[in-house]
Amino acid sequence: YLLVDHHANNSLVKGALAAVYEQTDSTCQLVWRICRALGKQLQGSHALALGAGIMGDTRNLAAAANGTIADLAAILDEGGVSYRQLLEIFRITGRIDREVRLEAALSAQLHKLGNCLVVSAGVRKNYVYYIAMMLLELGADIAVVGYQQGDDCFIRLAKNPGTVHCLDSFAIMEGAVAGYSKTNLWGDSDYAGFNGKGPIEEIIEAIIAGLQSAQAQKGDCQCSRMLEN
């Protein structure tokens, strides 16, 4: 397989036939650079797709580096599309989309670790990334989201880097999924993902246990927002 990725930790890099691997804010930046190297100009749909990926990876640019914002502007300009058009992509217009997100919010469990609010949820469609980001937007300091499809599971762990400074999300995820069959495991201190086989309930419980252990041993679950209050 071929690999294009930006995460600090990715277990697939070593096995790739070829890889474009650099720790940027978004893999979409790397895809754009490949297009430029090949002399392929972006069409409008391509620019919107890459722009949406950058927006998602940077929490709507809140965590974006200056260079990433410049890349986004160049991508949109090359594709002849506007930032307003990009924002329209993120509107939740489908009834199913709204149902899935509302169900996730209503069924989520709240855990208090240290002075951080941790929210966990299982969802019925594979929107794990977007649900995790939504839970952070709703006020969670840490979000854990899982989706089950037969034996396959898709788990995401995300933190609000503005309030949770010390916690290493990838280390927590890596410890929680040890022993489970994995398709991929990747991430960094702010966000981690696991695709593999196993019951999401068990893995989410293991992640919560890992967070509890990190709090007990090092006090990593301390949130600056609550300390200020």
mmCIF file of C-alpha atoms in Angstrom:
data_model
loop_
_atom_site.group_PDB
_atom_site.id
_atom_site.type_symbol
_atom_site.label_atom_id
_atom_site.label_comp_id
_atom_site.label_asym_id
_atom_site.label_seq_id
_atom_site.Cartn_x
_atom_site.Cartn_y
_atom_site.Cartn_z
ATOM 1 C CA TYR A 1 0.000 0.000 0.000
ATOM 2 C CA LEU A 2 0.928 3.660 -0.417
ATOM 3 C CA LEU A 3 0.648 6.080 2.493
ATOM 4 C CA VAL A 4 0.111 9.820 2.854
ATOM 5 C CA ASP A 5 -0.174 10.953 6.485
ATOM 6 C CA HIS A 6 0.658 13.729 8.935
ATOM 7 C CA HIS A 7 0.184 12.178 12.397
ATOM 8 C CA ALA A 8 3.110 11.981 14.804
ATOM 9 C CA ASN A 9 2.503 8.255 15.335
ATOM 10 C CA ASN A 10 1.302 5.936 12.569
ATOM 11 C CA SER A 11 1.864 2.185 12.689
ATOM 12 C CA LEU A 12 1.432 1.855 8.903
ATOM 13 C CA VAL A 13 4.481 3.897 7.891
ATOM 14 C CA LYS A 14 7.020 1.063 8.148
ATOM 15 C CA GLY A 15 5.016 -1.320 5.987
ATOM 16 C CA ALA A 16 4.243 1.118 3.171
ATOM 17 C CA LEU A 17 5.728 0.581 -0.293
ATOM 18 C CA ALA A 18 6.097 4.356 -0.455
ATOM 19 C CA ALA A 19 5.069 7.112 1.925
ATOM 20 C CA VAL A 20 4.695 10.872 1.952
ATOM 21 C CA TYR A 21 4.922 11.424 5.677
ATOM 22 C CA GLU A 22 5.389 14.764 7.400
ATOM 23 C CA GLN A 23 4.039 16.154 10.665
ATOM 24 C CA THR A 24 1.853 18.958 9.350
ATOM 25 C CA ASP A 25 -1.546 20.068 10.618
ATOM 26 C CA SER A 26 -3.387 18.054 7.963
ATOM 27 C CA THR A 27 -2.741 15.271 5.467
ATOM 28 C CA CYS A 28 -4.641 17.426 2.972
ATOM 29 C CA GLN A 29 -1.667 19.784 2.861
ATOM 30 C CA LEU A 30 0.510 16.878 1.765
ATOM 31 C CA VAL A 31 -2.003 15.851 -0.915
ATOM 32 C CA TRP A 32 -1.935 19.410 -2.255
ATOM 33 C CA ARG A 33 1.860 19.368 -2.397
ATOM 34 C CA ILE A 34 1.746 16.102 -4.346
ATOM 35 C CA CYS A 35 -0.670 17.690 -6.833
ATOM 36 C CA ARG A 36 1.661 20.670 -7.246
ATOM 37 C CA ALA A 37 4.666 18.404 -7.754
ATOM 38 C CA LEU A 38 2.746 16.544 -10.476
ATOM 39 C CA GLY A 39 1.625 19.790 -12.111
ATOM 40 C CA LYS A 40 -2.052 19.042 -11.464
ATOM 41 C CA GLN A 41 -4.162 22.149 -10.835
ATOM 42 C CA LEU A 42 -7.019 21.767 -8.373
ATOM 43 C CA GLN A 43 -10.608 21.997 -9.537
ATOM 44 C CA GLY A 44 -13.211 23.585 -7.297
ATOM 45 C CA SER A 45 -14.427 20.288 -5.866
ATOM 46 C CA HIS A 46 -10.865 19.226 -5.077
ATOM 47 C CA ALA A 47 -10.133 22.509 -3.308
ATOM 48 C CA LEU A 48 -13.283 22.237 -1.206
ATOM 49 C CA ALA A 49 -12.475 18.644 -0.248
ATOM 50 C CA LEU A 50 -8.915 19.503 0.796
ATOM 51 C CA GLY A 51 -10.087 22.651 2.565
ATOM 52 C CA ALA A 52 -12.712 20.716 4.501
ATOM 53 C CA GLY A 53 -10.047 18.251 5.599
ATOM 54 C CA ILE A 54 -7.843 21.064 6.866
ATOM 55 C CA MET A 55 -10.774 22.627 8.719
ATOM 56 C CA GLY A 56 -11.567 19.310 10.375
ATOM 57 C CA ASP A 57 -7.980 18.551 11.358
ATOM 58 C CA THR A 58 -7.486 22.002 12.886
ATOM 59 C CA ARG A 59 -10.861 22.349 14.648
ATOM 60 C CA ASN A 60 -12.021 25.056 12.248
ATOM 61 C CA LEU A 61 -8.524 26.618 12.205
ATOM 62 C CA ALA A 62 -8.437 27.084 15.990
ATOM 63 C CA ALA A 63 -5.329 24.885 16.186
ATOM 64 C CA ALA A 64 -3.877 25.807 12.784
ATOM 65 C CA ALA A 65 -0.344 27.076 12.308
ATOM 66 C CA ASN A 66 0.148 30.241 10.259
ATOM 67 C CA GLY A 67 1.563 28.177 7.425
ATOM 68 C CA THR A 68 -1.542 25.993 7.386
ATOM 69 C CA ILE A 69 -3.825 29.015 7.051
ATOM 70 C CA ALA A 70 -1.671 30.236 4.171
ATOM 71 C CA ASP A 71 -1.903 26.799 2.524
ATOM 72 C CA LEU A 72 -5.693 26.832 2.890
ATOM 73 C CA ALA A 73 -5.932 30.260 1.272
ATOM 74 C CA ALA A 74 -3.738 29.103 -1.618
ATOM 75 C CA ILE A 75 -5.778 25.912 -2.085
ATOM 76 C CA LEU A 76 -9.077 27.810 -2.244
ATOM 77 C CA ASP A 77 -7.587 30.382 -4.613
ATOM 78 C CA GLU A 78 -6.221 27.687 -6.913
ATOM 79 C CA GLY A 79 -9.614 25.985 -7.055
ATOM 80 C CA GLY A 80 -11.469 29.251 -7.614
ATOM 81 C CA VAL A 81 -13.719 28.827 -4.576
ATOM 82 C CA SER A 82 -14.411 31.034 -1.568
ATOM 83 C CA TYR A 83 -14.118 30.522 2.167
ATOM 84 C CA ARG A 84 -17.882 31.027 2.391
ATOM 85 C CA GLN A 85 -18.395 28.077 0.045
ATOM 86 C CA LEU A 86 -16.120 26.004 2.251
ATOM 87 C CA LEU A 87 -18.109 26.862 5.373
ATOM 88 C CA GLU A 88 -21.324 25.784 3.639
ATOM 89 C CA ILE A 89 -19.983 22.220 3.516
ATOM 90 C CA PHE A 90 -20.121 22.011 7.303
ATOM 91 C CA ARG A 91 -23.809 22.845 7.584
ATOM 92 C CA ILE A 92 -25.757 19.924 9.031
ATOM 93 C CA THR A 93 -28.694 19.730 6.652
ATOM 94 C CA GLY A 94 -29.479 16.017 6.463
ATOM 95 C CA ARG A 95 -32.063 14.672 8.894
ATOM 96 C CA ILE A 96 -30.015 11.513 9.486
ATOM 97 C CA ASP A 97 -26.913 13.575 10.226
ATOM 98 C CA ARG A 98 -28.822 15.641 12.763
ATOM 99 C CA GLU A 99 -30.357 12.541 14.338
ATOM 100 C CA VAL A 100 -26.997 10.808 14.730
ATOM 101 C CA ARG A 101 -25.385 13.829 16.364
ATOM 102 C CA LEU A 102 -28.302 14.501 18.683
ATOM 103 C CA GLU A 103 -28.497 10.827 19.692
ATOM 104 C CA ALA A 104 -24.779 10.830 20.466
ATOM 105 C CA ALA A 105 -25.106 13.930 22.619
ATOM 106 C CA LEU A 106 -28.143 12.597 24.497
ATOM 107 C CA SER A 107 -26.704 9.121 25.109
ATOM 108 C CA ALA A 108 -23.178 10.220 26.035
ATOM 109 C CA GLN A 109 -21.783 9.411 29.461
ATOM 110 C CA LEU A 110 -20.065 12.042 31.581
ATOM 111 C CA HIS A 111 -16.982 11.188 33.634
ATOM 112 C CA LYS A 112 -15.133 13.573 35.943
ATOM 113 C CA LEU A 113 -11.381 13.000 36.106
ATOM 114 C CA GLY A 114 -9.359 15.451 38.123
ATOM 115 C CA ASN A 115 -11.087 18.682 37.241
ATOM 116 C CA CYS A 116 -11.667 17.656 33.618
ATOM 117 C CA LEU A 117 -14.963 16.675 32.025
ATOM 118 C CA VAL A 118 -14.639 13.502 29.943
ATOM 119 C CA VAL A 119 -17.514 12.455 27.663
ATOM 120 C CA SER A 120 -17.807 9.008 26.042
ATOM 121 C CA ALA A 121 -20.330 7.826 23.460
ATOM 122 C CA GLY A 122 -21.091 4.974 21.081
ATOM 123 C CA VAL A 123 -22.672 6.019 17.770
ATOM 124 C CA ARG A 124 -24.748 4.169 15.182
ATOM 125 C CA LYS A 125 -22.977 5.567 12.127
ATOM 126 C CA ASN A 126 -19.267 5.950 11.496
ATOM 127 C CA TYR A 127 -19.109 9.660 12.287
ATOM 128 C CA VAL A 128 -16.627 9.126 15.098
ATOM 129 C CA TYR A 129 -14.352 12.071 14.288
ATOM 130 C CA TYR A 130 -17.174 14.564 13.865
ATOM 131 C CA ILE A 131 -18.986 13.393 16.990
ATOM 132 C CA ALA A 132 -15.778 13.722 19.015
ATOM 133 C CA MET A 133 -15.291 17.283 17.758
ATOM 134 C CA MET A 134 -18.942 18.069 18.487
ATOM 135 C CA LEU A 135 -18.595 16.869 22.082
ATOM 136 C CA LEU A 136 -15.561 19.115 22.543
ATOM 137 C CA GLU A 137 -17.561 22.021 21.133
ATOM 138 C CA LEU A 138 -20.338 21.260 23.629
ATOM 139 C CA GLY A 139 -17.881 21.675 26.488
ATOM 140 C CA ALA A 140 -16.103 18.359 27.008
ATOM 141 C CA ASP A 141 -12.412 18.595 27.820
ATOM 142 C CA ILE A 142 -11.833 15.052 26.541
ATOM 143 C CA ALA A 143 -14.068 13.044 24.177
ATOM 144 C CA VAL A 144 -14.058 9.283 23.499
ATOM 145 C CA VAL A 145 -16.261 8.012 20.652
ATOM 146 C CA GLY A 146 -16.708 4.524 19.220
ATOM 147 C CA TYR A 147 -18.569 2.884 16.337
ATOM 148 C CA GLN A 148 -19.164 -0.872 16.010
ATOM 149 C CA GLN A 149 -19.597 -2.623 12.655
ATOM 150 C CA GLY A 150 -19.735 -6.348 13.242
ATOM 151 C CA ASP A 151 -16.404 -7.304 14.793
ATOM 152 C CA ASP A 152 -14.779 -4.128 13.491
ATOM 153 C CA CYS A 153 -14.495 -1.080 15.700
ATOM 154 C CA PHE A 154 -13.545 2.536 15.118
ATOM 155 C CA ILE A 155 -12.459 4.513 18.182
ATOM 156 C CA ARG A 156 -11.414 8.143 18.487
ATOM 157 C CA LEU A 157 -9.970 9.984 21.485
ATOM 158 C CA ALA A 158 -9.693 13.771 21.377
ATOM 159 C CA LYS A 159 -8.860 16.472 23.862
ATOM 160 C CA ASN A 160 -9.275 20.229 23.916
ATOM 161 C CA PRO A 161 -5.645 21.404 23.754
ATOM 162 C CA GLY A 162 -6.715 24.783 25.099
ATOM 163 C CA THR A 163 -7.697 23.284 28.444
ATOM 164 C CA VAL A 164 -5.846 19.948 28.677
ATOM 165 C CA HIS A 165 -2.124 20.537 28.300
ATOM 166 C CA CYS A 166 -0.213 17.533 29.659
ATOM 167 C CA LEU A 167 -2.253 14.516 28.540
ATOM 168 C CA ASP A 168 -0.831 12.371 25.708
ATOM 169 C CA SER A 169 -3.878 11.073 23.819
ATOM 170 C CA PHE A 170 -1.876 8.662 21.674
ATOM 171 C CA ALA A 171 -0.212 7.051 24.699
ATOM 172 C CA ILE A 172 -3.613 6.554 26.342
ATOM 173 C CA MET A 173 -5.077 5.014 23.175
ATOM 174 C CA GLU A 174 -2.043 2.805 22.580
ATOM 175 C CA GLY A 175 -2.269 1.385 26.087
ATOM 176 C CA ALA A 176 -6.023 0.838 25.892
ATOM 177 C CA VAL A 177 -5.954 -1.166 22.652
ATOM 178 C CA ALA A 178 -2.930 -3.330 23.474
ATOM 179 C CA GLY A 179 -3.887 -6.931 22.729
ATOM 180 C CA TYR A 180 -6.646 -6.063 20.254
ATOM 181 C CA SER A 181 -6.269 -6.835 16.555
ATOM 182 C CA LYS A 182 -5.583 -3.538 14.804
ATOM 183 C CA THR A 183 -5.912 -2.258 11.270
ATOM 184 C CA ASN A 184 -4.422 1.096 12.134
ATOM 185 C CA LEU A 185 -3.374 3.078 15.173
ATOM 186 C CA TRP A 186 -2.277 6.679 14.870
ATOM 187 C CA GLY A 187 -2.349 10.049 16.543
ATOM 188 C CA ASP A 188 -0.518 12.599 18.638
ATOM 189 C CA SER A 189 -0.923 14.288 22.013
ATOM 190 C CA ASP A 190 -4.206 15.972 21.006
ATOM 191 C CA TYR A 191 -5.978 13.246 19.023
ATOM 192 C CA ALA A 192 -5.722 9.492 18.499
ATOM 193 C CA GLY A 193 -7.537 6.938 16.394
ATOM 194 C CA PHE A 194 -7.820 3.154 16.386
ATOM 195 C CA ASN A 195 -9.387 0.952 13.731
ATOM 196 C CA GLY A 196 -9.424 -2.754 14.460
ATOM 197 C CA LYS A 197 -11.437 -5.551 16.006
ATOM 198 C CA GLY A 198 -13.011 -5.584 19.432
ATOM 199 C CA PRO A 199 -16.090 -4.443 21.370
ATOM 200 C CA ILE A 200 -16.236 -0.666 21.629
ATOM 201 C CA GLU A 201 -17.626 -0.833 25.169
ATOM 202 C CA GLU A 202 -14.530 -2.661 26.417
ATOM 203 C CA ILE A 203 -12.122 -0.372 24.619
ATOM 204 C CA ILE A 204 -13.863 2.804 25.771
ATOM 205 C CA GLU A 205 -13.759 1.455 29.337
ATOM 206 C CA ALA A 206 -10.037 0.767 28.907
ATOM 207 C CA ILE A 207 -9.483 4.320 27.676
ATOM 208 C CA ILE A 208 -11.355 5.748 30.677
ATOM 209 C CA ALA A 209 -9.259 3.506 32.937
ATOM 210 C CA GLY A 210 -6.115 4.794 31.235
ATOM 211 C CA LEU A 211 -7.209 8.371 31.848
ATOM 212 C CA GLN A 212 -7.920 7.541 35.479
ATOM 213 C CA SER A 213 -4.463 6.003 35.827
ATOM 214 C CA ALA A 214 -2.807 9.044 34.232
ATOM 215 C CA GLN A 215 -4.659 11.272 36.675
ATOM 216 C CA ALA A 216 -3.757 9.135 39.687
ATOM 217 C CA GLN A 217 -0.077 8.832 38.770
ATOM 218 C CA LYS A 218 0.744 12.204 37.239
ATOM 219 C CA GLY A 219 -2.301 14.448 37.573
ATOM 220 C CA ASP A 220 -2.490 14.801 33.782
ATOM 221 C CA CYS A 221 -6.257 15.402 33.779
ATOM 222 C CA GLN A 222 -6.036 18.981 35.001
ATOM 223 C CA CYS A 223 -7.887 21.593 32.991
ATOM 224 C CA SER A 224 -6.809 25.219 32.923
ATOM 225 C CA ARG A 225 -10.310 26.485 32.125
ATOM 226 C CA MET A 226 -11.707 25.040 35.357
ATOM 227 C CA LEU A 227 -8.668 26.128 37.345
ATOM 228 C CA GLU A 228 -9.313 29.700 36.200
ATOM 229 C CA ASN A 229 -12.905 29.446 37.416
#
